[in-house]
């Protein structure tokens, strides 16, 4: 399936982020899918550390992996606009200093969100994460306990039905 190709791509991206000291950890819906959830998602959420290299290195690395900064979504969450110029993307992020960055590959539709030590610091989550083999590399996936904590934060913030279902799935997983 397309998500297998996406998984390999994100595995390669995570390896590159890892090599640069960003300590990426897969969180969110795709992490739940890897744990066996039936959730349908195309988005990869990576919690990354801002303790290492500067954020502009992070942005340049994303562009080298053909992922462009998303600057506008439709109300339904579809990507409406991206920045195709890496220098403009870097300048925009320096000015705005967001806690999360959204990237998309306009050709393949792959979407990757980078959560910059938000809503939890990445390093302790990375230390507790499980390594999952992906293609020729591996990907750190947040522990079930950290995924539950992150989901509780998300649910408190947006009260969505999918977050509630995700929490039920994680609680079942933790009981097993």
mmCIF file of the C-alpha atoms, coordinates in Angstrom:
data_MODEL
# 
_entry.id   MODEL 
# 
loop_
_atom_site.group_PDB 
_atom_site.id 
_atom_site.type_symbol 
_atom_site.label_atom_id 
_atom_site.label_alt_id 
_atom_site.label_comp_id 
_atom_site.label_asym_id 
_atom_site.label_entity_id 
_atom_site.label_seq_id 
_atom_site.pdbx_PDB_ins_code 
_atom_site.Cartn_x 
_atom_site.Cartn_y 
_atom_site.Cartn_z 
_atom_site.occupancy 
_atom_site.B_iso_or_equiv 
_atom_site.pdbx_formal_charge 
_atom_site.auth_seq_id 
_atom_site.auth_comp_id 
_atom_site.auth_asym_id 
_atom_site.auth_atom_id 
_atom_site.pdbx_PDB_model_num 
ATOM 1   C CA . UNK A 1 1   ? 0.000   0.000  0.000  1.00 0.00 ? 1   UNK A CA 1 
ATOM 2   C CA . UNK A 1 2   ? 0.993   3.650  -0.312 1.00 0.00 ? 2   UNK A CA 1 
ATOM 3   C CA . UNK A 1 3   ? 1.473   3.820  3.446  1.00 0.00 ? 3   UNK A CA 1 
ATOM 4   C CA . UNK A 1 4   ? 4.240   1.158  3.213  1.00 0.00 ? 4   UNK A CA 1 
ATOM 5   C CA . UNK A 1 5   ? 6.135   3.375  0.756  1.00 0.00 ? 5   UNK A CA 1 
ATOM 6   C CA . UNK A 1 6   ? 5.472   6.335  3.030  1.00 0.00 ? 6   UNK A CA 1 
ATOM 7   C CA . UNK A 1 7   ? 6.752   4.337  6.001  1.00 0.00 ? 7   UNK A CA 1 
ATOM 8   C CA . UNK A 1 8   ? 10.028  3.564  4.199  1.00 0.00 ? 8   UNK A CA 1 
ATOM 9   C CA . UNK A 1 9   ? 10.371  7.231  3.186  1.00 0.00 ? 9   UNK A CA 1 
ATOM 10  C CA . UNK A 1 10  ? 9.722   8.395  6.751  1.00 0.00 ? 10  UNK A CA 1 
ATOM 11  C CA . UNK A 1 11  ? 12.144  5.741  8.032  1.00 0.00 ? 11  UNK A CA 1 
ATOM 12  C CA . UNK A 1 12  ? 14.852  7.254  5.789  1.00 0.00 ? 12  UNK A CA 1 
ATOM 13  C CA . UNK A 1 13  ? 13.909  10.767 6.885  1.00 0.00 ? 13  UNK A CA 1 
ATOM 14  C CA . UNK A 1 14  ? 14.030  9.721  10.557 1.00 0.00 ? 14  UNK A CA 1 
ATOM 15  C CA . UNK A 1 15  ? 17.493  8.224  9.984  1.00 0.00 ? 15  UNK A CA 1 
ATOM 16  C CA . UNK A 1 16  ? 18.699  11.530 8.514  1.00 0.00 ? 16  UNK A CA 1 
ATOM 17  C CA . UNK A 1 17  ? 17.147  13.487 11.423 1.00 0.00 ? 17  UNK A CA 1 
ATOM 18  C CA . UNK A 1 18  ? 18.730  11.044 13.878 1.00 0.00 ? 18  UNK A CA 1 
ATOM 19  C CA . UNK A 1 19  ? 22.160  11.498 12.264 1.00 0.00 ? 19  UNK A CA 1 
ATOM 20  C CA . UNK A 1 20  ? 21.824  15.270 12.755 1.00 0.00 ? 20  UNK A CA 1 
ATOM 21  C CA . UNK A 1 21  ? 20.911  14.928 16.450 1.00 0.00 ? 21  UNK A CA 1 
ATOM 22  C CA . UNK A 1 22  ? 17.188  15.737 16.326 1.00 0.00 ? 22  UNK A CA 1 
ATOM 23  C CA . UNK A 1 23  ? 16.135  12.466 18.071 1.00 0.00 ? 23  UNK A CA 1 
ATOM 24  C CA . UNK A 1 24  ? 12.891  11.953 16.095 1.00 0.00 ? 24  UNK A CA 1 
ATOM 25  C CA . UNK A 1 25  ? 10.139  9.829  17.645 1.00 0.00 ? 25  UNK A CA 1 
ATOM 26  C CA . UNK A 1 26  ? 7.008   8.758  15.785 1.00 0.00 ? 26  UNK A CA 1 
ATOM 27  C CA . UNK A 1 27  ? 3.889   9.794  17.723 1.00 0.00 ? 27  UNK A CA 1 
ATOM 28  C CA . UNK A 1 28  ? 0.235   10.298 16.785 1.00 0.00 ? 28  UNK A CA 1 
ATOM 29  C CA . UNK A 1 29  ? -2.008  8.239  14.529 1.00 0.00 ? 29  UNK A CA 1 
ATOM 30  C CA . UNK A 1 30  ? 0.670   6.450  12.510 1.00 0.00 ? 30  UNK A CA 1 
ATOM 31  C CA . UNK A 1 31  ? 2.378   5.281  15.727 1.00 0.00 ? 31  UNK A CA 1 
ATOM 32  C CA . UNK A 1 32  ? -0.976  3.760  16.738 1.00 0.00 ? 32  UNK A CA 1 
ATOM 33  C CA . UNK A 1 33  ? -1.264  2.060  13.329 1.00 0.00 ? 33  UNK A CA 1 
ATOM 34  C CA . UNK A 1 34  ? 2.146   0.434  13.913 1.00 0.00 ? 34  UNK A CA 1 
ATOM 35  C CA . UNK A 1 35  ? 0.817   -0.803 17.280 1.00 0.00 ? 35  UNK A CA 1 
ATOM 36  C CA . UNK A 1 36  ? -2.151  -2.434 15.523 1.00 0.00 ? 36  UNK A CA 1 
ATOM 37  C CA . UNK A 1 37  ? -4.828  0.277  15.606 1.00 0.00 ? 37  UNK A CA 1 
ATOM 38  C CA . UNK A 1 38  ? -7.366  0.273  12.776 1.00 0.00 ? 38  UNK A CA 1 
ATOM 39  C CA . UNK A 1 39  ? -7.091  4.057  12.585 1.00 0.00 ? 39  UNK A CA 1 
ATOM 40  C CA . UNK A 1 40  ? -6.923  5.543  9.091  1.00 0.00 ? 40  UNK A CA 1 
ATOM 41  C CA . UNK A 1 41  ? -4.294  8.244  8.694  1.00 0.00 ? 41  UNK A CA 1 
ATOM 42  C CA . UNK A 1 42  ? -1.799  9.420  6.098  1.00 0.00 ? 42  UNK A CA 1 
ATOM 43  C CA . UNK A 1 43  ? 0.033   11.770 8.431  1.00 0.00 ? 43  UNK A CA 1 
ATOM 44  C CA . UNK A 1 44  ? 3.294   11.074 10.204 1.00 0.00 ? 44  UNK A CA 1 
ATOM 45  C CA . UNK A 1 45  ? 3.914   13.068 13.389 1.00 0.00 ? 45  UNK A CA 1 
ATOM 46  C CA . UNK A 1 46  ? 7.516   13.217 14.564 1.00 0.00 ? 46  UNK A CA 1 
ATOM 47  C CA . UNK A 1 47  ? 8.391   14.653 17.954 1.00 0.00 ? 47  UNK A CA 1 
ATOM 48  C CA . UNK A 1 48  ? 11.870  16.195 17.562 1.00 0.00 ? 48  UNK A CA 1 
ATOM 49  C CA . UNK A 1 49  ? 14.397  17.704 19.937 1.00 0.00 ? 49  UNK A CA 1 
ATOM 50  C CA . UNK A 1 50  ? 15.329  21.368 19.614 1.00 0.00 ? 50  UNK A CA 1 
ATOM 51  C CA . UNK A 1 51  ? 18.315  20.861 21.938 1.00 0.00 ? 51  UNK A CA 1 
ATOM 52  C CA . UNK A 1 52  ? 20.615  19.949 19.054 1.00 0.00 ? 52  UNK A CA 1 
ATOM 53  C CA . UNK A 1 53  ? 21.247  21.781 15.773 1.00 0.00 ? 53  UNK A CA 1 
ATOM 54  C CA . UNK A 1 54  ? 19.296  24.942 14.812 1.00 0.00 ? 54  UNK A CA 1 
ATOM 55  C CA . UNK A 1 55  ? 15.763  24.653 13.404 1.00 0.00 ? 55  UNK A CA 1 
ATOM 56  C CA . UNK A 1 56  ? 16.916  25.923 9.992  1.00 0.00 ? 56  UNK A CA 1 
ATOM 57  C CA . UNK A 1 57  ? 18.982  22.717 9.658  1.00 0.00 ? 57  UNK A CA 1 
ATOM 58  C CA . UNK A 1 58  ? 15.781  20.803 10.297 1.00 0.00 ? 58  UNK A CA 1 
ATOM 59  C CA . UNK A 1 59  ? 13.955  22.734 7.568  1.00 0.00 ? 59  UNK A CA 1 
ATOM 60  C CA . UNK A 1 60  ? 16.787  22.290 5.034  1.00 0.00 ? 60  UNK A CA 1 
ATOM 61  C CA . UNK A 1 61  ? 16.840  18.567 5.740  1.00 0.00 ? 61  UNK A CA 1 
ATOM 62  C CA . UNK A 1 62  ? 13.085  18.327 5.099  1.00 0.00 ? 62  UNK A CA 1 
ATOM 63  C CA . UNK A 1 63  ? 13.494  20.081 1.735  1.00 0.00 ? 63  UNK A CA 1 
ATOM 64  C CA . UNK A 1 64  ? 16.338  17.718 0.786  1.00 0.00 ? 64  UNK A CA 1 
ATOM 65  C CA . UNK A 1 65  ? 13.769  14.937 1.351  1.00 0.00 ? 65  UNK A CA 1 
ATOM 66  C CA . UNK A 1 66  ? 11.311  16.689 -1.046 1.00 0.00 ? 66  UNK A CA 1 
ATOM 67  C CA . UNK A 1 67  ? 9.035   17.903 1.753  1.00 0.00 ? 67  UNK A CA 1 
ATOM 68  C CA . UNK A 1 68  ? 7.803   21.503 1.553  1.00 0.00 ? 68  UNK A CA 1 
ATOM 69  C CA . UNK A 1 69  ? 6.535   23.686 4.392  1.00 0.00 ? 69  UNK A CA 1 
ATOM 70  C CA . UNK A 1 70  ? 2.725   23.889 4.410  1.00 0.00 ? 70  UNK A CA 1 
ATOM 71  C CA . UNK A 1 71  ? 1.431   27.429 4.920  1.00 0.00 ? 71  UNK A CA 1 
ATOM 72  C CA . UNK A 1 72  ? -2.276  26.886 4.328  1.00 0.00 ? 72  UNK A CA 1 
ATOM 73  C CA . UNK A 1 73  ? -4.787  24.091 4.915  1.00 0.00 ? 73  UNK A CA 1 
ATOM 74  C CA . UNK A 1 74  ? -8.431  23.951 3.857  1.00 0.00 ? 74  UNK A CA 1 
ATOM 75  C CA . UNK A 1 75  ? -11.018 23.777 6.686  1.00 0.00 ? 75  UNK A CA 1 
ATOM 76  C CA . UNK A 1 76  ? -11.111 19.985 6.010  1.00 0.00 ? 76  UNK A CA 1 
ATOM 77  C CA . UNK A 1 77  ? -7.357  19.730 6.573  1.00 0.00 ? 77  UNK A CA 1 
ATOM 78  C CA . UNK A 1 78  ? -6.279  19.372 2.938  1.00 0.00 ? 78  UNK A CA 1 
ATOM 79  C CA . UNK A 1 79  ? -3.013  21.085 1.960  1.00 0.00 ? 79  UNK A CA 1 
ATOM 80  C CA . UNK A 1 80  ? -3.792  24.291 0.039  1.00 0.00 ? 80  UNK A CA 1 
ATOM 81  C CA . UNK A 1 81  ? -0.371  25.980 -0.163 1.00 0.00 ? 81  UNK A CA 1 
ATOM 82  C CA . UNK A 1 82  ? 3.287   25.102 0.375  1.00 0.00 ? 82  UNK A CA 1 
ATOM 83  C CA . UNK A 1 83  ? 6.508   27.122 0.155  1.00 0.00 ? 83  UNK A CA 1 
ATOM 84  C CA . UNK A 1 84  ? 8.714   25.662 -2.593 1.00 0.00 ? 84  UNK A CA 1 
ATOM 85  C CA . UNK A 1 85  ? 11.745  27.817 -1.683 1.00 0.00 ? 85  UNK A CA 1 
ATOM 86  C CA . UNK A 1 86  ? 13.748  26.608 1.327  1.00 0.00 ? 86  UNK A CA 1 
ATOM 87  C CA . UNK A 1 87  ? 15.199  30.080 2.088  1.00 0.00 ? 87  UNK A CA 1 
ATOM 88  C CA . UNK A 1 88  ? 11.710  31.575 2.319  1.00 0.00 ? 88  UNK A CA 1 
ATOM 89  C CA . UNK A 1 89  ? 10.605  28.669 4.531  1.00 0.00 ? 89  UNK A CA 1 
ATOM 90  C CA . UNK A 1 90  ? 13.582  29.213 6.880  1.00 0.00 ? 90  UNK A CA 1 
ATOM 91  C CA . UNK A 1 91  ? 12.905  32.985 7.072  1.00 0.00 ? 91  UNK A CA 1 
ATOM 92  C CA . UNK A 1 92  ? 9.196   32.385 7.759  1.00 0.00 ? 92  UNK A CA 1 
ATOM 93  C CA . UNK A 1 93  ? 9.940   29.962 10.605 1.00 0.00 ? 93  UNK A CA 1 
ATOM 94  C CA . UNK A 1 94  ? 12.573  32.254 12.145 1.00 0.00 ? 94  UNK A CA 1 
ATOM 95  C CA . UNK A 1 95  ? 9.989   35.036 12.205 1.00 0.00 ? 95  UNK A CA 1 
ATOM 96  C CA . UNK A 1 96  ? 7.067   32.947 13.526 1.00 0.00 ? 96  UNK A CA 1 
ATOM 97  C CA . UNK A 1 97  ? 8.875   30.372 15.730 1.00 0.00 ? 97  UNK A CA 1 
ATOM 98  C CA . UNK A 1 98  ? 5.984   27.859 15.775 1.00 0.00 ? 98  UNK A CA 1 
ATOM 99  C CA . UNK A 1 99  ? 5.962   24.781 18.074 1.00 0.00 ? 99  UNK A CA 1 
ATOM 100 C CA . UNK A 1 100 ? 4.893   22.536 15.195 1.00 0.00 ? 100 UNK A CA 1 
ATOM 101 C CA . UNK A 1 101 ? 5.800   22.521 11.506 1.00 0.00 ? 101 UNK A CA 1 
ATOM 102 C CA . UNK A 1 102 ? 3.801   20.842 8.760  1.00 0.00 ? 102 UNK A CA 1 
ATOM 103 C CA . UNK A 1 103 ? 5.427   19.515 5.612  1.00 0.00 ? 103 UNK A CA 1 
ATOM 104 C CA . UNK A 1 104 ? 4.059   17.827 2.518  1.00 0.00 ? 104 UNK A CA 1 
ATOM 105 C CA . UNK A 1 105 ? 5.508   16.238 -0.588 1.00 0.00 ? 105 UNK A CA 1 
ATOM 106 C CA . UNK A 1 106 ? 3.337   17.823 -3.317 1.00 0.00 ? 106 UNK A CA 1 
ATOM 107 C CA . UNK A 1 107 ? 4.012   14.898 -5.704 1.00 0.00 ? 107 UNK A CA 1 
ATOM 108 C CA . UNK A 1 108 ? 3.357   11.917 -3.421 1.00 0.00 ? 108 UNK A CA 1 
ATOM 109 C CA . UNK A 1 109 ? 1.010   13.503 -0.876 1.00 0.00 ? 109 UNK A CA 1 
ATOM 110 C CA . UNK A 1 110 ? 3.168   12.361 2.064  1.00 0.00 ? 110 UNK A CA 1 
ATOM 111 C CA . UNK A 1 111 ? 2.510   14.607 5.076  1.00 0.00 ? 111 UNK A CA 1 
ATOM 112 C CA . UNK A 1 112 ? 4.923   14.941 7.996  1.00 0.00 ? 112 UNK A CA 1 
ATOM 113 C CA . UNK A 1 113 ? 4.388   17.114 11.057 1.00 0.00 ? 113 UNK A CA 1 
ATOM 114 C CA . UNK A 1 114 ? 7.381   18.007 13.211 1.00 0.00 ? 114 UNK A CA 1 
ATOM 115 C CA . UNK A 1 115 ? 6.536   18.740 16.835 1.00 0.00 ? 115 UNK A CA 1 
ATOM 116 C CA . UNK A 1 116 ? 9.379   20.780 18.325 1.00 0.00 ? 116 UNK A CA 1 
ATOM 117 C CA . UNK A 1 117 ? 9.668   19.510 21.919 1.00 0.00 ? 117 UNK A CA 1 
ATOM 118 C CA . UNK A 1 118 ? 5.880   19.950 21.994 1.00 0.00 ? 118 UNK A CA 1 
ATOM 119 C CA . UNK A 1 119 ? 3.653   19.076 23.792 1.00 0.00 ? 119 UNK A CA 1 
ATOM 120 C CA . UNK A 1 120 ? 6.316   17.022 25.620 1.00 0.00 ? 120 UNK A CA 1 
ATOM 121 C CA . UNK A 1 121 ? 10.125  17.304 25.457 1.00 0.00 ? 121 UNK A CA 1 
ATOM 122 C CA . UNK A 1 122 ? 11.488  14.891 22.842 1.00 0.00 ? 122 UNK A CA 1 
ATOM 123 C CA . UNK A 1 123 ? 14.597  13.577 24.611 1.00 0.00 ? 123 UNK A CA 1 
ATOM 124 C CA . UNK A 1 124 ? 12.912  11.641 27.472 1.00 0.00 ? 124 UNK A CA 1 
ATOM 125 C CA . UNK A 1 125 ? 10.269  10.323 25.042 1.00 0.00 ? 125 UNK A CA 1 
ATOM 126 C CA . UNK A 1 126 ? 13.076  9.221  22.674 1.00 0.00 ? 126 UNK A CA 1 
ATOM 127 C CA . UNK A 1 127 ? 14.855  7.397  25.514 1.00 0.00 ? 127 UNK A CA 1 
ATOM 128 C CA . UNK A 1 128 ? 11.693  5.394  26.323 1.00 0.00 ? 128 UNK A CA 1 
ATOM 129 C CA . UNK A 1 129 ? 10.761  4.778  22.676 1.00 0.00 ? 129 UNK A CA 1 
ATOM 130 C CA . UNK A 1 130 ? 10.796  1.378  20.953 1.00 0.00 ? 130 UNK A CA 1 
ATOM 131 C CA . UNK A 1 131 ? 12.843  0.888  17.781 1.00 0.00 ? 131 UNK A CA 1 
ATOM 132 C CA . UNK A 1 132 ? 10.796  -0.532 14.909 1.00 0.00 ? 132 UNK A CA 1 
ATOM 133 C CA . UNK A 1 133 ? 12.528  -1.916 11.816 1.00 0.00 ? 133 UNK A CA 1 
ATOM 134 C CA . UNK A 1 134 ? 11.491  -0.022 8.676  1.00 0.00 ? 134 UNK A CA 1 
ATOM 135 C CA . UNK A 1 135 ? 13.047  -0.956 5.338  1.00 0.00 ? 135 UNK A CA 1 
ATOM 136 C CA . UNK A 1 136 ? 16.826  -0.966 5.841  1.00 0.00 ? 136 UNK A CA 1 
ATOM 137 C CA . UNK A 1 137 ? 16.657  1.328  8.872  1.00 0.00 ? 137 UNK A CA 1 
ATOM 138 C CA . UNK A 1 138 ? 14.606  1.766  11.984 1.00 0.00 ? 138 UNK A CA 1 
ATOM 139 C CA . UNK A 1 139 ? 12.226  4.273  13.451 1.00 0.00 ? 139 UNK A CA 1 
ATOM 140 C CA . UNK A 1 140 ? 11.718  5.193  17.083 1.00 0.00 ? 140 UNK A CA 1 
ATOM 141 C CA . UNK A 1 141 ? 8.075   4.829  18.084 1.00 0.00 ? 141 UNK A CA 1 
ATOM 142 C CA . UNK A 1 142 ? 6.914   6.420  21.335 1.00 0.00 ? 142 UNK A CA 1 
ATOM 143 C CA . UNK A 1 143 ? 6.127   3.998  24.162 1.00 0.00 ? 143 UNK A CA 1 
ATOM 144 C CA . UNK A 1 144 ? 2.459   3.159  24.741 1.00 0.00 ? 144 UNK A CA 1 
ATOM 145 C CA . UNK A 1 145 ? 2.578   5.170  27.980 1.00 0.00 ? 145 UNK A CA 1 
ATOM 146 C CA . UNK A 1 146 ? 3.979   8.273  26.212 1.00 0.00 ? 146 UNK A CA 1 
ATOM 147 C CA . UNK A 1 147 ? 1.451   7.891  23.385 1.00 0.00 ? 147 UNK A CA 1 
ATOM 148 C CA . UNK A 1 148 ? -1.305  7.800  26.020 1.00 0.00 ? 148 UNK A CA 1 
ATOM 149 C CA . UNK A 1 149 ? 0.049   10.973 27.676 1.00 0.00 ? 149 UNK A CA 1 
ATOM 150 C CA . UNK A 1 150 ? 0.252   12.751 24.307 1.00 0.00 ? 150 UNK A CA 1 
ATOM 151 C CA . UNK A 1 151 ? -3.286  11.626 23.394 1.00 0.00 ? 151 UNK A CA 1 
ATOM 152 C CA . UNK A 1 152 ? -4.639  12.859 26.733 1.00 0.00 ? 152 UNK A CA 1 
ATOM 153 C CA . UNK A 1 153 ? -3.107  16.284 26.025 1.00 0.00 ? 153 UNK A CA 1 
ATOM 154 C CA . UNK A 1 154 ? -4.599  16.299 22.503 1.00 0.00 ? 154 UNK A CA 1 
ATOM 155 C CA . UNK A 1 155 ? -8.008  15.172 23.770 1.00 0.00 ? 155 UNK A CA 1 
ATOM 156 C CA . UNK A 1 156 ? -8.075  17.856 26.491 1.00 0.00 ? 156 UNK A CA 1 
ATOM 157 C CA . UNK A 1 157 ? -7.220  20.412 23.807 1.00 0.00 ? 157 UNK A CA 1 
ATOM 158 C CA . UNK A 1 158 ? -9.647  19.449 21.027 1.00 0.00 ? 158 UNK A CA 1 
ATOM 159 C CA . UNK A 1 159 ? -12.098 16.877 22.442 1.00 0.00 ? 159 UNK A CA 1 
ATOM 160 C CA . UNK A 1 160 ? -12.240 14.962 19.162 1.00 0.00 ? 160 UNK A CA 1 
ATOM 161 C CA . UNK A 1 161 ? -13.950 11.586 18.775 1.00 0.00 ? 161 UNK A CA 1 
ATOM 162 C CA . UNK A 1 162 ? -10.859 10.106 17.095 1.00 0.00 ? 162 UNK A CA 1 
ATOM 163 C CA . UNK A 1 163 ? -8.695  11.125 20.084 1.00 0.00 ? 163 UNK A CA 1 
ATOM 164 C CA . UNK A 1 164 ? -11.207 9.431  22.409 1.00 0.00 ? 164 UNK A CA 1 
ATOM 165 C CA . UNK A 1 165 ? -11.061 6.236  20.285 1.00 0.00 ? 165 UNK A CA 1 
ATOM 166 C CA . UNK A 1 166 ? -7.260  6.386  20.260 1.00 0.00 ? 166 UNK A CA 1 
ATOM 167 C CA . UNK A 1 167 ? -7.229  6.649  24.069 1.00 0.00 ? 167 UNK A CA 1 
ATOM 168 C CA . UNK A 1 168 ? -9.497  3.581  24.348 1.00 0.00 ? 168 UNK A CA 1 
ATOM 169 C CA . UNK A 1 169 ? -7.180  1.654  22.004 1.00 0.00 ? 169 UNK A CA 1 
ATOM 170 C CA . UNK A 1 170 ? -4.097  2.639  24.056 1.00 0.00 ? 170 UNK A CA 1 
ATOM 171 C CA . UNK A 1 171 ? -5.750  1.723  27.371 1.00 0.00 ? 171 UNK A CA 1 
ATOM 172 C CA . UNK A 1 172 ? -6.623  -1.710 25.937 1.00 0.00 ? 172 UNK A CA 1 
ATOM 173 C CA . UNK A 1 173 ? -3.032  -2.086 24.680 1.00 0.00 ? 173 UNK A CA 1 
ATOM 174 C CA . UNK A 1 174 ? -1.652  -1.259 28.131 1.00 0.00 ? 174 UNK A CA 1 
ATOM 175 C CA . UNK A 1 175 ? -3.923  -3.844 29.793 1.00 0.00 ? 175 UNK A CA 1 
ATOM 176 C CA . UNK A 1 176 ? -2.814  -6.618 27.389 1.00 0.00 ? 176 UNK A CA 1 
# 
